[in-house]
Amino acid sequence: MKSGMKKLVSAAIASVMAAAMSLSVFAVDYGSAPAPSGSAQSTSVVNEEIKDAVKNSDDEVATVEVESTNNLPVSANVVKELAKTGKTLVIVAPNVTITLDGSTITKVKKLNLSLKVSNTSSKSVVKTKAKGDLGCELSIAVTSSKMSDEKLKDAQVYNGDTSLGDVEINEDGDPVITVSEGGTYTIK
């Protein structure tokens, strides 16, 4: 009986060691390790992608696709480059498309474009993490809006209780808000 127990323990130890070895292979080459489902990109990765897109774009528009709007930093150097060249930065995320036209930049500073979007059939809410003056104008297209075309036709944009006027509708039928300050914006 002792011999059978030793074999069982040896087999268990061997399988644990094999699993540990395969994990250490992923740790060495972490770039190829699969990201957990639903994980957000790190702030530094997003910042580098944005910087590289602006720096390396031969066009007037630099486009970056991101997995989430939870961490969207834009360094002051990137803002300065956009202001200097007049390029437009377009960030495509699952629920929104954010557009920053370099010609609208009035103040060069680090920007936090992180935001949360919630949608119902009666309204869409965009809440920016940044507060106060952004130093530029942002156009935010809510690509995940659940509002009907009929409701969007008469929809207004609000910042708190203050109406900012009619919502703009882009060529794809998405509501678009243009803001120069952080805050909570409601389309209803």
Coordinates of C-alpha atoms in Angstrom, one line a residue:
M1 CA 0.0 0.0 0.0
K2 CA 2.9 2.4 0.8
S3 CA 4.3 1.8 -2.7
G4 CA 1.0 2.8 -4.3
M5 CA 0.7 5.9 -2.1
K6 CA 4.3 6.9 -3.1
K7 CA 3.5 6.6 -6.8
L8 CA 0.3 8.7 -6.4
V9 CA 2.2 11.4 -4.5
S10 CA 5.0 11.3 -7.1
A11 CA 2.5 11.7 -10.0
A12 CA 0.8 14.6 -8.2
I13 CA 4.1 16.4 -7.7
A14 CA 5.1 15.8 -11.3
S15 CA 1.8 17.3 -12.6
V16 CA 2.2 20.3 -10.3
M17 CA 5.8 20.8 -11.6
A18 CA 4.7 20.5 -15.2
A19 CA 2.0 23.2 -14.7
A20 CA 4.5 25.5 -12.9
M21 CA 7.0 25.0 -15.8
S22 CA 4.4 26.0 -18.4
L23 CA 3.4 29.1 -16.4
S24 CA 7.1 30.2 -16.1
V25 CA 7.4 29.9 -19.9
F26 CA 4.5 32.4 -20.2
A27 CA 6.2 34.6 -17.6
V28 CA 9.4 34.7 -19.6
D29 CA 7.6 35.6 -22.8
Y30 CA 4.7 37.5 -21.3
G31 CA 3.9 39.2 -24.6
S32 CA 2.5 35.9 -25.9
A33 CA 0.6 35.0 -22.8
P34 CA -3.1 35.3 -23.5
A35 CA -4.8 38.2 -21.6
P36 CA -7.7 37.2 -19.4
S37 CA -11.1 37.8 -21.0
G38 CA -12.4 41.3 -20.3
S39 CA -9.1 42.6 -19.0
A40 CA -8.4 46.3 -19.6
Q41 CA -5.2 47.4 -21.3
S42 CA -2.6 48.9 -18.9
T43 CA -2.3 52.7 -18.8
S44 CA 1.3 52.6 -20.1
V45 CA 0.4 50.4 -23.1
V46 CA -2.4 52.7 -24.1
N47 CA -0.2 55.8 -23.6
E48 CA 2.5 54.3 -25.8
E49 CA 0.0 53.2 -28.5
I50 CA -1.4 56.8 -28.6
K51 CA 2.1 58.3 -28.7
D52 CA 3.3 56.0 -31.5
A53 CA 0.1 56.6 -33.6
V54 CA 0.5 60.3 -33.4
K55 CA 4.3 60.3 -34.0
N56 CA 4.2 57.7 -36.8
S57 CA 1.1 58.8 -38.7
D58 CA 1.8 60.2 -42.2
D59 CA -1.9 61.2 -42.4
E60 CA -3.6 64.1 -40.7
V61 CA -5.5 61.5 -38.6
A62 CA -3.9 59.2 -36.1
T63 CA -6.2 56.3 -35.1
V64 CA -5.8 54.0 -32.1
E65 CA -8.1 51.1 -31.2
V66 CA -8.4 50.4 -27.5
E67 CA -10.2 47.6 -25.5
S68 CA -11.6 49.9 -22.9
T69 CA -12.2 53.6 -21.9
N70 CA -11.2 53.0 -18.3
N71 CA -7.6 54.2 -18.8
L72 CA -7.1 56.7 -21.6
P73 CA -4.2 59.0 -20.7
V74 CA -2.8 61.4 -23.3
S75 CA 0.6 62.8 -22.3
A76 CA 1.4 66.5 -22.5
N77 CA 4.0 65.7 -25.2
V78 CA 1.4 64.1 -27.4
V79 CA -1.0 67.0 -26.9
K80 CA 1.9 69.4 -27.8
E81 CA 2.6 67.3 -31.0
L82 CA -1.1 67.4 -31.9
A83 CA -1.3 71.2 -31.4
K84 CA 2.0 71.7 -33.4
T85 CA 1.0 69.6 -36.4
G86 CA -2.8 70.1 -36.3
K87 CA -3.3 66.3 -36.5
T88 CA -6.5 64.7 -35.3
L89 CA -6.4 61.8 -32.8
V90 CA -9.2 59.3 -33.1
I91 CA -9.6 56.7 -30.3
V92 CA -11.9 53.8 -31.2
A93 CA -13.3 51.9 -28.2
P94 CA -16.1 49.4 -27.8
N95 CA -18.8 52.0 -26.9
V96 CA -17.5 55.3 -28.2
T97 CA -15.2 57.0 -30.7
I98 CA -13.4 59.9 -29.3
T99 CA -12.0 62.6 -31.6
L100 CA -9.4 65.2 -30.6
D101 CA -8.7 67.8 -33.3
G102 CA -5.3 69.3 -32.7
S103 CA -6.5 72.6 -34.0
T104 CA -8.9 73.0 -31.1
I105 CA -6.1 72.7 -28.4
T106 CA -5.9 75.9 -26.4
K107 CA -3.8 74.6 -23.5
V108 CA -1.1 72.0 -23.7
K109 CA -1.4 69.7 -20.7
K110 CA -1.8 66.0 -19.9
L111 CA -5.3 64.8 -20.7
N112 CA -7.3 62.0 -19.1
L113 CA -9.8 60.9 -21.7
S114 CA -11.1 58.0 -19.5
L115 CA -14.8 57.8 -19.4
K116 CA -17.8 55.6 -18.7
V117 CA -20.9 55.2 -20.9
S118 CA -24.3 53.9 -20.0
N119 CA -27.2 53.4 -22.3
T120 CA -30.9 52.8 -22.1
S121 CA -33.6 53.1 -24.7
S122 CA -34.4 56.6 -23.3
K123 CA -31.0 58.1 -22.8
S124 CA -27.2 57.8 -23.1
V125 CA -24.9 59.1 -20.4
V126 CA -21.2 59.9 -20.8
K127 CA -19.2 60.6 -17.6
T128 CA -15.7 61.8 -18.1
K129 CA -13.1 61.1 -15.4
A130 CA -11.5 64.5 -16.2
K131 CA -13.1 67.5 -14.5
G132 CA -12.9 71.2 -15.5
D133 CA -11.4 72.7 -18.6
L134 CA -9.9 70.1 -21.0
G135 CA -7.9 72.7 -22.9
C136 CA -9.4 71.4 -26.2
E137 CA -12.6 70.2 -27.8
L138 CA -13.5 66.5 -27.8
S139 CA -16.1 64.9 -30.0
I140 CA -17.5 61.8 -28.5
A141 CA -19.7 59.5 -30.7
V142 CA -21.7 57.1 -28.6
T143 CA -21.5 54.0 -30.9
S144 CA -23.5 51.8 -28.4
S145 CA -26.5 54.1 -28.1
K146 CA -29.8 52.2 -27.6
M147 CA -32.0 55.2 -28.4
S148 CA -34.3 54.9 -31.4
D149 CA -33.8 57.1 -34.5
E150 CA -37.1 58.8 -33.6
K151 CA -35.8 59.7 -30.1
L152 CA -32.4 60.8 -31.3
K153 CA -34.1 63.1 -33.8
D154 CA -35.4 65.3 -31.0
A155 CA -32.7 64.6 -28.4
Q156 CA -30.9 67.3 -26.4
V157 CA -27.5 67.2 -24.7
Y158 CA -27.5 68.1 -21.0
N159 CA -24.7 68.8 -18.6
G160 CA -26.5 68.4 -15.3
D161 CA -29.7 70.3 -15.7
T162 CA -28.3 72.7 -18.3
S163 CA -29.3 72.0 -21.9
L164 CA -26.4 72.4 -24.3
G165 CA -28.7 72.1 -27.4
D166 CA -29.5 69.5 -30.0
V167 CA -27.4 66.4 -30.2
E168 CA -25.5 66.0 -33.4
I169 CA -25.9 62.7 -35.4
N170 CA -23.0 61.4 -37.4
E171 CA -23.2 59.6 -40.8
D172 CA -23.5 56.3 -39.0
G173 CA -26.5 57.5 -37.0
D174 CA -24.6 57.7 -33.7
P175 CA -25.2 60.6 -31.3
V176 CA -22.2 62.9 -31.0
I177 CA -21.4 65.4 -28.3
T178 CA -18.7 68.0 -28.4
V179 CA -17.2 69.0 -25.1
S180 CA -14.5 71.3 -23.8
E181 CA -15.0 70.5 -20.1
G182 CA -15.1 67.2 -18.2
G183 CA -18.4 66.2 -16.6
T184 CA -21.5 64.1 -16.9
Y185 CA -23.3 64.5 -20.2
T186 CA -26.8 63.1 -20.8
I187 CA -28.4 62.7 -24.2
K188 CA -32.1 62.4 -23.9

